[in-house]
Coordinates of C-alpha atoms in Angstrom, one line a residue:
M222 CA -25.3 2.5 28.8
E223 CA -23.5 3.0 26.1
E224 CA -21.3 1.4 24.3
E225 CA -17.6 2.2 24.8
K226 CA -16.3 3.0 21.4
K227 CA -13.3 -0.2 20.0
P228 CA -9.7 1.5 20.6
F229 CA -9.0 2.9 17.6
Y230 CA -5.9 0.9 15.6
R231 CA -2.2 2.6 16.3
Y232 CA 1.0 1.9 15.0
C233 CA 4.5 3.7 14.6
M234 CA 4.4 5.1 11.1
V235 CA 9.0 5.8 11.3
P236 CA 10.0 3.2 9.1
M237 CA 11.6 0.1 10.1
C238 CA 9.7 0.9 14.0
P239 CA 7.5 -2.2 14.4
N240 CA 5.8 -0.7 17.9
N241 CA 1.5 -0.5 17.3
I242 CA -1.0 -1.2 19.5
K243 CA -1.3 -4.8 20.1
S244 CA 2.5 -5.3 20.1
T245 CA 3.3 -2.9 22.6
P246 CA 0.4 -1.7 24.2
D247 CA 2.4 0.1 27.3
K248 CA 3.8 2.3 24.7
V249 CA 2.6 6.1 24.9
F250 CA 1.9 7.1 20.7
F251 CA 1.5 10.9 19.9
A252 CA -0.9 11.6 17.2
V253 CA 1.0 13.5 14.1
P254 CA -0.1 16.9 13.5
R255 CA -2.0 17.2 10.4
D256 CA -0.4 20.6 9.4
P257 CA 1.2 19.7 6.4
N258 CA 3.7 21.8 6.7
I259 CA 4.9 20.1 9.6
R260 CA 3.5 16.5 8.8
K261 CA 6.8 16.9 5.7
Q262 CA 8.9 17.9 7.6
W263 CA 8.0 15.1 10.5
C264 CA 8.6 12.8 7.3
E265 CA 12.3 14.5 6.2
V266 CA 13.3 13.5 9.9
M267 CA 11.6 10.6 10.1
R268 CA 13.0 9.6 6.0
R269 CA 9.5 8.2 4.5
E270 CA 8.1 10.1 0.9
Y271 CA 5.7 12.6 1.8
N272 CA 2.9 10.6 0.1
V273 CA 0.8 10.5 3.7
S274 CA -2.7 12.4 3.6
S275 CA -2.9 15.6 5.5
I276 CA -6.6 14.9 6.7
S277 CA -5.2 10.5 7.9
R278 CA -4.8 10.2 11.5
L279 CA -0.9 8.9 12.0
H280 CA 1.2 8.0 15.6
C281 CA 4.3 8.4 16.1
C282 CA 6.0 6.3 19.4
E283 CA 7.4 7.6 22.8
D284 CA 10.8 5.4 21.0
H285 CA 11.7 8.8 19.1
F286 CA 11.7 11.0 21.7
N287 CA 12.6 12.4 25.3
I288 CA 9.4 11.8 26.9
K289 CA 10.9 13.9 30.1
E290 CA 12.3 16.4 28.1
D291 CA 9.8 16.4 25.3
T292 CA 6.6 16.5 26.6
V293 CA 4.8 19.2 28.7
N294 CA 3.3 17.2 31.7
Y295 CA 5.2 14.5 32.0
I296 CA 5.2 14.6 36.1
K297 CA 1.3 14.7 35.9
Y298 CA 1.6 11.6 33.6
K299 CA 3.7 9.7 36.2
L300 CA 2.0 10.1 39.0
M301 CA -1.5 9.9 37.4
K302 CA -0.1 6.3 36.0
E303 CA 1.0 5.7 39.0
Q304 CA -2.5 5.6 40.7
G305 CA -4.0 3.4 37.7
E306 CA -5.9 7.1 36.3
K307 CA -5.4 8.0 32.0
V308 CA -4.3 11.1 31.7
K309 CA -2.9 12.4 27.6
L310 CA 0.8 13.5 27.5
F311 CA 1.6 16.3 25.4
L312 CA 4.6 17.0 23.3
N313 CA 5.9 20.8 23.1
K314 CA 5.8 23.0 20.6
G315 CA 8.2 22.2 17.6
V316 CA 9.1 18.9 19.0
M317 CA 9.9 16.9 16.2
P318 CA 11.0 13.1 16.9
H319 CA 15.2 12.5 17.2
K320 CA 15.4 9.1 17.9
F321 CA 15.3 6.2 15.4
Q322 CA 17.6 3.7 16.7
C323 CA 15.7 1.3 14.8
Q324 CA 17.2 3.1 11.4
K325 CA 20.6 2.4 10.2
R326 CA 22.0 6.0 9.7
N327 CA 25.7 4.9 9.1
A328 CA 26.9 8.1 7.0
P329 CA 29.9 7.4 4.6
G330 CA 33.1 8.9 6.5
P331 CA 34.9 11.2 4.4
Q332 CA 38.3 9.6 2.1
E333 CA 41.6 10.2 3.3
R334 CA 43.5 12.4 0.7
M335 CA 46.8 10.8 -0.4
Y336 CA 49.0 12.9 0.5
D337 CA 47.5 13.2 3.9
S338 CA 48.3 9.1 4.2
K339 CA 51.7 9.9 2.9
K340 CA 52.6 12.5 5.0
K341 CA 51.7 9.8 8.3
R342 CA 53.5 7.5 6.6
L343 CA 56.5 9.7 6.1
S344 CA 56.4 10.7 10.0
L345 CA 56.0 7.2 11.2
I346 CA 58.9 6.4 9.3
N347 CA 61.1 9.6 10.6
E348 CA 59.7 8.6 14.0
S349 CA 61.0 4.7 14.1
F350 CA 65.3 6.6 13.4
S351 CA 64.8 8.9 15.8
E352 CA 64.8 8.4 19.5
P353 CA 63.9 10.7 23.0
E354 CA 66.2 12.6 24.6
V355 CA 69.0 10.4 26.9
N356 CA 70.7 11.2 29.9
S357 CA 74.0 10.8 31.0
E358 CA 73.6 6.8 32.6
N359 CA 72.6 6.2 28.7
V360 CA 75.4 8.2 26.7
L361 CA 77.8 5.5 27.0
E362 CA 75.5 3.3 25.8
R363 CA 74.7 5.5 22.8
E364 CA 78.6 6.3 22.0
T365 CA 80.2 2.5 22.4
S366 CA 77.6 0.8 20.1
Q367 CA 77.9 3.8 17.4
T368 CA 81.4 3.7 17.9
S369 CA 81.5 -0.4 17.1
Y370 CA 79.4 -0.3 14.3
C371 CA 81.5 2.3 12.3
D372 CA 85.0 0.2 13.1
A373 CA 83.1 -2.7 11.8
G374 CA 83.2 -0.9 8.5
P375 CA 79.7 0.0 7.8
S376 CA 78.5 1.4 4.2
T377 CA 80.2 5.2 3.4
S378 CA 76.6 6.0 4.2
Y379 CA 76.1 4.9 7.3
I380 CA 79.3 6.3 8.7
Q381 CA 77.7 9.6 7.6
G382 CA 74.8 9.3 9.5
C383 CA 76.7 8.2 12.9
E384 CA 78.8 11.5 12.3
N385 CA 75.6 13.8 11.4
D386 CA 73.7 12.5 13.3
P387 CA 70.7 15.2 14.8
V388 CA 69.8 13.1 17.8
R389 CA 73.3 13.0 19.6
P390 CA 73.6 15.6 22.1
S391 CA 76.2 18.0 22.7
T392 CA 77.4 17.0 25.9
S393 CA 78.6 13.7 25.4
V394 CA 81.8 14.7 25.1
M395 CA 82.0 16.2 28.4
D396 CA 80.9 13.1 30.1
L397 CA 83.0 10.9 28.5
S398 CA 85.8 12.7 30.3
V399 CA 84.8 11.4 33.1
I400 CA 85.3 7.8 32.9
E401 CA 88.5 6.4 32.1
P402 CA 89.8 5.1 28.9
S403 CA 90.7 1.7 30.0
T404 CA 87.6 1.3 31.6
S405 CA 85.1 2.8 28.9
H406 CA 87.6 0.4 26.7
V407 CA 87.0 -3.0 28.2
E408 CA 83.2 -2.0 28.6
V409 CA 83.7 -1.8 24.9
S410 CA 84.8 -5.1 23.8
T411 CA 83.1 -7.1 26.4
N412 CA 80.3 -5.9 26.7
T413 CA 79.0 -4.4 23.6
E414 CA 76.1 -6.4 22.8
N415 CA 74.6 -5.3 26.4
F416 CA 74.1 -2.1 25.2
L417 CA 72.7 -3.4 21.6
S418 CA 68.5 -2.4 20.9
D419 CA 66.2 -3.4 18.2
K420 CA 63.1 -1.6 16.7
C421 CA 61.1 -3.1 14.4
V422 CA 60.1 -0.4 11.2
Q423 CA 57.3 -1.4 8.6
I424 CA 59.2 0.0 5.3
N425 CA 56.4 -1.0 2.1
M426 CA 59.3 -0.3 -0.7
R427 CA 58.3 -0.2 -4.2
P428 CA 60.3 -0.8 -7.3
N429 CA 61.4 3.2 -9.2
F430 CA 59.5 2.2 -12.7
R431 CA 58.0 4.2 -15.5
S432 CA 54.5 3.8 -17.0
K433 CA 54.1 3.7 -20.5
S434 CA 50.6 3.5 -22.7
V435 CA 50.9 0.5 -25.3
Q436 CA 48.6 -0.1 -27.9
V437 CA 47.7 -3.9 -29.1
N438 CA 45.3 -5.1 -30.7
L439 CA 44.3 -8.8 -29.8
T440 CA 43.1 -11.1 -32.0
T441 CA 40.9 -14.1 -30.7
K442 CA 39.3 -17.2 -32.9
K443 CA 36.1 -16.3 -33.8
T444 CA 33.3 -18.4 -34.6
N445 CA 29.8 -18.3 -36.4
V446 CA 27.0 -19.6 -34.6
A447 CA 23.6 -19.7 -35.9
L448 CA 21.3 -18.8 -33.0
S449 CA 17.7 -19.0 -34.3
P450 CA 16.4 -21.4 -37.0
V451 CA 15.8 -19.5 -40.2
P452 CA 12.0 -17.7 -40.2
L453 CA 9.8 -19.3 -42.3
P454 CA 7.1 -16.9 -43.7
S455 CA 4.5 -16.6 -42.5
Q456 CA 0.4 -14.7 -42.6
N457 CA -1.5 -13.6 -40.3
I458 CA -5.4 -14.3 -40.8
G459 CA -8.5 -12.9 -39.1
T460 CA -11.9 -13.0 -39.8
S461 CA -14.1 -10.1 -40.6
P462 CA -17.9 -9.3 -39.2
I463 CA -18.5 -8.1 -43.6
K464 CA -17.4 -10.0 -45.8
P465 CA -18.0 -9.8 -50.0
A466 CA -20.4 -11.4 -51.2
T467 CA -19.8 -14.9 -53.0
A468 CA -21.6 -16.9 -56.0
A469 CA -24.0 -19.7 -54.2
V470 CA -22.7 -22.8 -56.7
K471 CA -24.7 -25.9 -55.7
R472 CA -22.8 -29.3 -56.0
N473 CA -24.2 -32.9 -55.9
L474 CA -23.5 -35.4 -54.0
F475 CA -22.6 -37.6 -57.5
P476 CA -20.9 -35.6 -60.1
T477 CA -21.3 -35.3 -63.2
K478 CA -17.9 -36.1 -65.7
S479 CA -17.6 -31.9 -65.8
D480 CA -17.8 -32.9 -61.9
T481 CA -15.2 -34.7 -61.3
T482 CA -13.0 -33.8 -63.6
S483 CA -13.1 -29.8 -62.2
I484 CA -12.1 -31.6 -58.8
S485 CA -9.5 -33.6 -60.0
S486 CA -8.0 -30.5 -61.2
I487 CA -8.1 -29.1 -58.3
S488 CA -6.1 -31.6 -56.6
S489 CA -3.4 -31.5 -58.6
Q490 CA -3.1 -28.2 -58.4
I491 CA -3.2 -28.7 -54.3
S492 CA -0.4 -31.2 -54.4
H493 CA 1.8 -31.4 -57.0
D494 CA 4.1 -33.2 -55.1
Y495 CA 2.2 -35.7 -53.8
E496 CA 1.5 -38.7 -55.5
P497 CA -1.4 -41.2 -53.6
C498 CA -1.1 -44.9 -54.0
S499 CA -4.2 -47.4 -55.7
S500 CA -6.6 -46.9 -52.7
S501 CA -7.7 -50.7 -52.5
D502 CA -5.1 -51.0 -50.4
L503 CA -5.1 -47.7 -48.2
S504 CA -1.3 -47.0 -48.6
Y505 CA -0.3 -43.5 -49.2
C506 CA 3.4 -43.4 -50.9
V507 CA 5.5 -40.8 -48.7
Q508 CA 8.7 -39.1 -50.1
D509 CA 10.9 -39.8 -47.6
E510 CA 9.4 -43.1 -46.7
S511 CA 12.2 -44.6 -48.7
A512 CA 14.5 -43.1 -46.0
D513 CA 12.8 -45.4 -43.3
S514 CA 14.6 -49.0 -42.4
D515 CA 12.9 -51.6 -43.1
D516 CA 11.9 -51.8 -39.4
E517 CA 10.7 -48.4 -39.0
K518 CA 8.5 -48.8 -42.3
H519 CA 6.8 -53.2 -40.1
F520 CA 6.0 -50.4 -37.6
K521 CA 4.7 -48.3 -39.2
N522 CA 2.2 -50.9 -41.6
V523 CA 1.7 -52.7 -38.0
M524 CA 0.1 -48.9 -36.4
R525 CA -1.7 -48.2 -39.5
S526 CA -3.5 -51.8 -39.8
S527 CA -4.4 -51.4 -36.3
M528 CA -5.9 -48.2 -37.0
L529 CA -8.5 -49.2 -39.5
S530 CA -9.0 -52.3 -37.6
A531 CA -10.2 -49.8 -34.4
I532 CA -11.8 -47.3 -37.1
D533 CA -13.8 -49.8 -38.3
R534 CA -15.1 -51.5 -35.2
E535 CA -15.9 -47.9 -33.5
P536 CA -16.9 -45.4 -36.6
K537 CA -18.7 -43.1 -34.5
M538 CA -15.8 -43.0 -31.1
L539 CA -13.1 -42.4 -33.8
L540 CA -15.0 -40.5 -36.5
G541 CA -18.4 -39.6 -35.7
L542 CA -20.3 -41.5 -38.2
H543 CA -22.3 -44.4 -37.0
K544 CA -22.5 -47.9 -38.9
Q545 CA -25.2 -47.4 -40.7
S546 CA -23.9 -44.9 -42.4
Y547 CA -19.7 -46.3 -43.0
H548 CA -20.6 -46.5 -45.9
L549 CA -20.5 -43.1 -47.0
I550 CA -16.2 -43.6 -46.8
K551 CA -16.9 -45.1 -49.7
L552 CA -19.1 -43.0 -51.7
L553 CA -16.9 -39.8 -51.5
S554 CA -14.4 -42.3 -52.3
E555 CA -15.6 -42.8 -56.0
N556 CA -16.4 -39.3 -56.1
I557 CA -13.5 -38.0 -54.7
P558 CA -9.7 -38.2 -56.3
L559 CA -8.7 -39.3 -52.6
P560 CA -7.8 -42.1 -51.2
T561 CA -10.2 -43.6 -48.5
V562 CA -7.2 -43.2 -45.3
D563 CA -7.5 -39.2 -46.6
I564 CA -10.7 -39.2 -45.8
L565 CA -10.2 -41.7 -42.7
I566 CA -7.7 -39.4 -41.4
T567 CA -10.1 -35.7 -42.1
L568 CA -12.7 -37.5 -40.2
K569 CA -10.6 -38.4 -37.8
K570 CA -9.1 -34.7 -36.7
L571 CA -12.2 -33.6 -37.0
K572 CA -13.8 -35.9 -34.2
L573 CA -11.4 -35.9 -32.0
N574 CA -9.2 -33.3 -32.3
E575 CA -5.9 -34.9 -32.7
S576 CA -3.0 -33.2 -33.1
F577 CA -0.7 -33.9 -36.5
G578 CA 2.5 -35.6 -34.4
I579 CA -0.5 -38.6 -32.8
L580 CA -1.7 -39.1 -35.8
A581 CA 1.3 -39.4 -38.4
L582 CA 2.0 -42.3 -35.6
H583 CA -0.9 -43.8 -35.4
F584 CA -1.6 -43.9 -39.7
G585 CA 2.5 -44.5 -40.1
Y586 CA 3.1 -40.6 -42.3
S587 CA 4.8 -38.0 -41.4
Q588 CA 3.6 -35.3 -39.6
S589 CA 4.1 -33.2 -42.6
T590 CA 2.5 -35.4 -44.4
I591 CA -0.4 -35.6 -42.4
S592 CA -0.5 -32.0 -42.3
R593 CA -1.2 -31.7 -46.6
I594 CA -3.4 -34.2 -46.3
F595 CA -5.9 -32.9 -43.9
N596 CA -5.6 -29.6 -45.5
K597 CA -6.1 -30.7 -49.0
S598 CA -8.7 -33.5 -47.7
L599 CA -11.1 -31.1 -46.0
P600 CA -12.4 -28.7 -48.7
L601 CA -13.3 -31.3 -51.1
I602 CA -15.0 -33.8 -48.7
A603 CA -16.9 -30.4 -47.6
S604 CA -18.1 -29.4 -50.8
K605 CA -19.7 -32.7 -51.5
M606 CA -21.2 -33.1 -47.7
K607 CA -22.5 -29.7 -48.3
D608 CA -25.3 -30.7 -49.9
L609 CA -26.6 -32.5 -47.6
I610 CA -27.3 -29.2 -45.9
V611 CA -30.8 -28.2 -47.3
W612 CA -33.7 -26.2 -47.1
P613 CA -36.7 -28.2 -47.6
T614 CA -40.1 -26.5 -49.0
P615 CA -43.0 -25.2 -46.3
T616 CA -44.9 -28.1 -47.3
E617 CA -41.4 -30.8 -45.7
V618 CA -41.7 -28.7 -42.7
Y619 CA -44.9 -28.8 -41.6
K620 CA -45.1 -32.7 -42.3
N621 CA -42.5 -33.4 -40.3
L622 CA -43.5 -30.6 -37.7
P623 CA -43.1 -31.7 -33.7
I624 CA -46.4 -32.4 -32.1
S625 CA -45.2 -29.2 -29.5
F626 CA -45.1 -27.3 -32.8
R627 CA -48.7 -27.6 -33.9
A628 CA -51.0 -26.3 -31.4
R629 CA -49.8 -22.8 -31.2
Y630 CA -46.2 -21.9 -33.7
S631 CA -47.4 -24.5 -36.5
N632 CA -46.0 -21.2 -39.0
V633 CA -42.5 -21.5 -37.2
I634 CA -40.3 -22.6 -40.3
S635 CA -36.9 -22.5 -39.1
I636 CA -35.1 -22.0 -35.5
I637 CA -31.9 -19.7 -35.2
D638 CA -28.8 -19.5 -33.2
C639 CA -25.3 -18.5 -32.9
F640 CA -22.4 -20.2 -31.2
E641 CA -19.3 -19.8 -30.8
I642 CA -15.4 -21.3 -31.3
Q643 CA -11.8 -19.7 -29.7
I644 CA -9.1 -19.8 -32.2
E645 CA -5.6 -18.7 -30.7
K646 CA -5.2 -14.7 -30.8
P647 CA -3.6 -13.2 -34.1
S648 CA -0.7 -11.1 -33.8
D649 CA -3.1 -8.7 -35.7
P650 CA -3.8 -6.0 -33.3
V651 CA -7.2 -5.7 -36.0
H652 CA -7.5 -8.7 -36.0
Q653 CA -7.4 -9.4 -32.3
S654 CA -10.4 -6.8 -32.1
L655 CA -12.3 -8.0 -34.6
T656 CA -12.3 -11.4 -33.2
W657 CA -12.4 -10.9 -29.3
S658 CA -15.6 -12.2 -28.2
Q659 CA -17.3 -10.3 -25.1
Y660 CA -19.3 -12.7 -24.0
K661 CA -16.7 -15.7 -24.1
K662 CA -13.5 -13.4 -23.5
C663 CA -11.8 -14.6 -25.2
N664 CA -10.5 -14.5 -29.3
T665 CA -13.1 -16.7 -31.1
L666 CA -15.7 -17.6 -34.4
K667 CA -18.6 -17.0 -34.9
Y668 CA -21.3 -18.7 -36.3
L669 CA -24.8 -18.8 -37.3
I670 CA -26.9 -21.9 -37.4
S671 CA -30.0 -22.3 -38.7
C672 CA -32.5 -25.9 -37.8
T673 CA -36.0 -26.7 -38.8
P674 CA -38.4 -27.8 -35.3
D675 CA -37.9 -31.5 -36.1
G676 CA -34.2 -31.1 -35.8
L677 CA -32.7 -30.9 -39.2
I678 CA -29.5 -28.3 -40.4
N679 CA -31.0 -26.1 -43.1
F680 CA -28.4 -23.2 -42.7
I681 CA -25.1 -22.7 -41.8
S682 CA -22.9 -19.4 -42.1
D683 CA -19.3 -18.7 -42.9
G684 CA -17.2 -17.3 -39.6
Y685 CA -17.3 -14.3 -38.3
G686 CA -15.4 -12.6 -35.6
G687 CA -16.6 -13.0 -31.9
R688 CA -17.2 -8.7 -32.2
A689 CA -20.0 -9.3 -34.4
T690 CA -23.4 -9.3 -33.4
D691 CA -25.8 -11.8 -33.5
V692 CA -28.3 -9.0 -36.2
M693 CA -25.3 -8.3 -38.4
I694 CA -24.7 -11.9 -38.7
V695 CA -28.1 -12.5 -39.5
Q696 CA -27.9 -9.6 -42.0
D697 CA -24.8 -10.2 -43.3
C698 CA -24.6 -14.1 -44.2
G699 CA -27.8 -14.4 -47.1
Y700 CA -30.4 -16.0 -44.2
L701 CA -33.0 -13.6 -44.6
D702 CA -33.1 -14.2 -48.8
C703 CA -34.0 -18.1 -47.6
L704 CA -36.6 -17.0 -45.7
P705 CA -40.3 -17.7 -47.7
P706 CA -42.4 -15.2 -46.9
K707 CA -45.2 -15.5 -44.7
K708 CA -43.5 -17.5 -42.6
A709 CA -42.0 -17.9 -38.5
V710 CA -39.3 -17.9 -37.2
M711 CA -37.8 -18.3 -33.8
A712 CA -34.7 -17.2 -32.0
D713 CA -33.7 -16.0 -28.4
R714 CA -34.5 -12.9 -26.8
G715 CA -30.0 -11.6 -28.0
F716 CA -32.4 -10.9 -31.7
K717 CA -34.8 -8.5 -30.7
D718 CA -33.8 -6.3 -33.4
L719 CA -34.2 -8.6 -36.1
S720 CA -38.3 -8.1 -36.2
H721 CA -37.7 -4.9 -38.2
L722 CA -35.7 -7.1 -41.2
L723 CA -38.2 -9.9 -40.5
G724 CA -40.9 -7.3 -41.1
A725 CA -39.2 -6.6 -44.5
R726 CA -40.1 -9.9 -46.1
D727 CA -43.3 -10.5 -44.6
C728 CA -41.8 -12.7 -41.6
T729 CA -42.4 -12.8 -38.0
L730 CA -40.4 -13.3 -35.1
V731 CA -40.9 -15.4 -32.2
R732 CA -39.0 -14.9 -29.2
P733 CA -39.6 -14.7 -25.2
P734 CA -41.0 -11.4 -23.9
S735 CA -38.5 -9.0 -22.5
V736 CA -37.8 -8.9 -18.9
S737 CA -36.2 -5.4 -17.3
Q738 CA -35.9 -5.1 -13.4
S739 CA -38.3 -1.6 -13.5
N740 CA -41.8 -3.8 -15.1
P741 CA -41.9 -7.0 -13.7
S742 CA -43.4 -10.0 -15.7
T743 CA -47.0 -11.1 -16.0
K744 CA -47.6 -14.4 -15.0
D745 CA -48.8 -14.6 -19.4
E746 CA -45.7 -13.3 -20.2
V747 CA -43.9 -15.8 -17.7
K748 CA -45.6 -19.2 -19.4
Q749 CA -44.4 -17.8 -22.6
S750 CA -41.0 -17.6 -22.1
K751 CA -41.0 -20.8 -20.6
R752 CA -42.8 -22.4 -23.6
I753 CA -40.6 -20.6 -26.4
A754 CA -37.4 -21.7 -24.3
A755 CA -38.7 -25.5 -24.1
L756 CA -39.6 -25.2 -28.3
R757 CA -36.5 -23.3 -29.1
I758 CA -34.5 -26.4 -26.8
H759 CA -34.3 -27.8 -30.3
V760 CA -31.5 -25.8 -32.1
E761 CA -29.2 -26.0 -29.0
C762 CA -29.8 -29.9 -29.1
V763 CA -28.2 -29.8 -33.1
I764 CA -25.6 -27.3 -31.2
N765 CA -24.5 -30.2 -29.2
R766 CA -24.1 -32.5 -31.8
L767 CA -22.1 -30.1 -33.7
R768 CA -19.9 -30.3 -30.1
E769 CA -19.4 -33.9 -30.5
F770 CA -16.4 -32.7 -32.9
H771 CA -13.9 -32.0 -31.0
M772 CA -12.5 -29.2 -33.2
L773 CA -15.4 -27.4 -32.9
L774 CA -15.5 -27.2 -28.8
P775 CA -16.2 -23.9 -27.0
H776 CA -12.6 -23.5 -26.1
A777 CA -10.8 -25.9 -29.0
C778 CA -8.5 -23.2 -29.6
V779 CA -8.4 -23.4 -33.5
D780 CA -4.6 -23.2 -34.8
Y781 CA -4.6 -20.1 -36.5
N782 CA -2.8 -21.7 -39.8
L783 CA -6.3 -23.9 -39.6
I784 CA -8.2 -20.3 -39.7
P785 CA -8.8 -21.2 -43.5
V786 CA -10.3 -24.3 -43.4
I787 CA -12.6 -23.5 -40.0
D788 CA -15.5 -22.5 -42.7
D789 CA -15.2 -26.6 -44.5
A790 CA -14.8 -28.3 -41.0
I791 CA -18.5 -26.5 -39.4
T792 CA -20.1 -27.6 -42.8
L793 CA -18.2 -31.5 -42.8
A794 CA -19.8 -31.4 -39.3
C795 CA -23.1 -30.1 -40.6
G796 CA -23.1 -32.7 -43.0
L797 CA -22.6 -35.6 -40.8
V798 CA -25.0 -34.6 -38.2
N799 CA -28.0 -34.3 -40.9
I800 CA -27.2 -38.3 -41.5
Q801 CA -27.4 -39.2 -37.8
D802 CA -30.6 -40.2 -36.3
V803 CA -33.5 -38.2 -35.9
L804 CA -33.3 -35.3 -33.2
I805 CA -36.5 -34.7 -32.2
K806 CA -39.1 -37.9 -32.5
K807 CA -42.8 -37.1 -33.7

């Protein structure tokens, strides 16, 4: 047996009509003709925009038609429906929906003209003063009432109105002659009040006046209110994948006297309004400290001392520095003209990425002072920690080569990869485009990192916009100049276009085989991919150590004001990672 087709869902296309095949299954739905002109006429009648297709199936319910008159076979439909059979109703030719009770079609009436309204008002007033024709029986009542009013001494205007009343009939005198004078006089004197009639007339009396236009200058008190603060000068900072070449300057961790002099001169230029106290008592002279009360000074000293005690107990958690490496703080303070507390503030900001307000509360300084300390101290500390990022000789790399590399990849001298850090969206559209990362779906800075097979960071590039490709960064950052000849570099599949650049340096690229849907991988290629992925995980572990510094998390969203010093933060973090425990044990 053939399967029964599911009934097509019908609904009435008239706006504001709620009828459909589910809510009103007993109603008849007429199909709308598919002729575009007829459909347009139907839409105009039912107040619907003509945005329907000529091939779509549309219906209109029976509520908008007179079924008895608008259909051809209504009688047949009625008889067959009583017998339980289905018959389709057909509309007469040219019939369109004409009943729209579901819509409010109250057209606004025409406004009444001022002349017409005034004329109606005057006619009502005249009608109220006028009286209908009186018969002979009511003449006496009218005349006696008028006579009483005239005798009572009314105003002249009213007497004239009584004499010249247009409503008085001419036969009233003849009728009065029939009645005796004495009788009429008695009736007038005794029953005057009984013949009076009251009429209510509503009149809108308006005093006569003349309109004159007068120009007046109204003065009000005005005060100047500042609605927005004074705008501070700001600068949009963006990164570009193309950077000018800079001369590499090697700095020693323990500088000579000439190095110390140059660094001190830089420090004096950067912080001309900021003079630190002696580093022995770990105190800092702030410009606004003189305005603090004794209670505030005591509170700041307590907070600073408690934070320094916490750092002494947990340097790894608060600074990212192990206890066995804590002597590095003393070495840095001796070789850099910075107080120890400035170095601690910089490392704590790098490790926990706390706001300057929280750091100001912990160390007892103002927020602006903490910001100046961080921006001044970070480049100085990074210039010293950069010497911990060294490129060992091939002999040293081979001595520390892990066992997993010695069988097949003993000539690998470097493992490279790229990582990204999210930044705030720049306001400049060009910088937005340069920093947009299609992989992270946000604005990022991109860095190339290289490590030896045992996990020592031997190269870190400057920051590039997230739009830059991996091969472009390798070609521009100076990494190829550090490679010795006849060595191998291990990388991911994303560096497949790096082979010709390494071939020009007499080096080879070790990466997993390419994968495509048309050509499935062989068993050997799958094994090779797993083998290389297991060895390339070393650089991923190094990147994870860098991510322990919360300022370098993937979605840290670095403030655009800190973008100029983010390269120094990366350098400082790489130096701290290199003095940690061994990443890969033999």
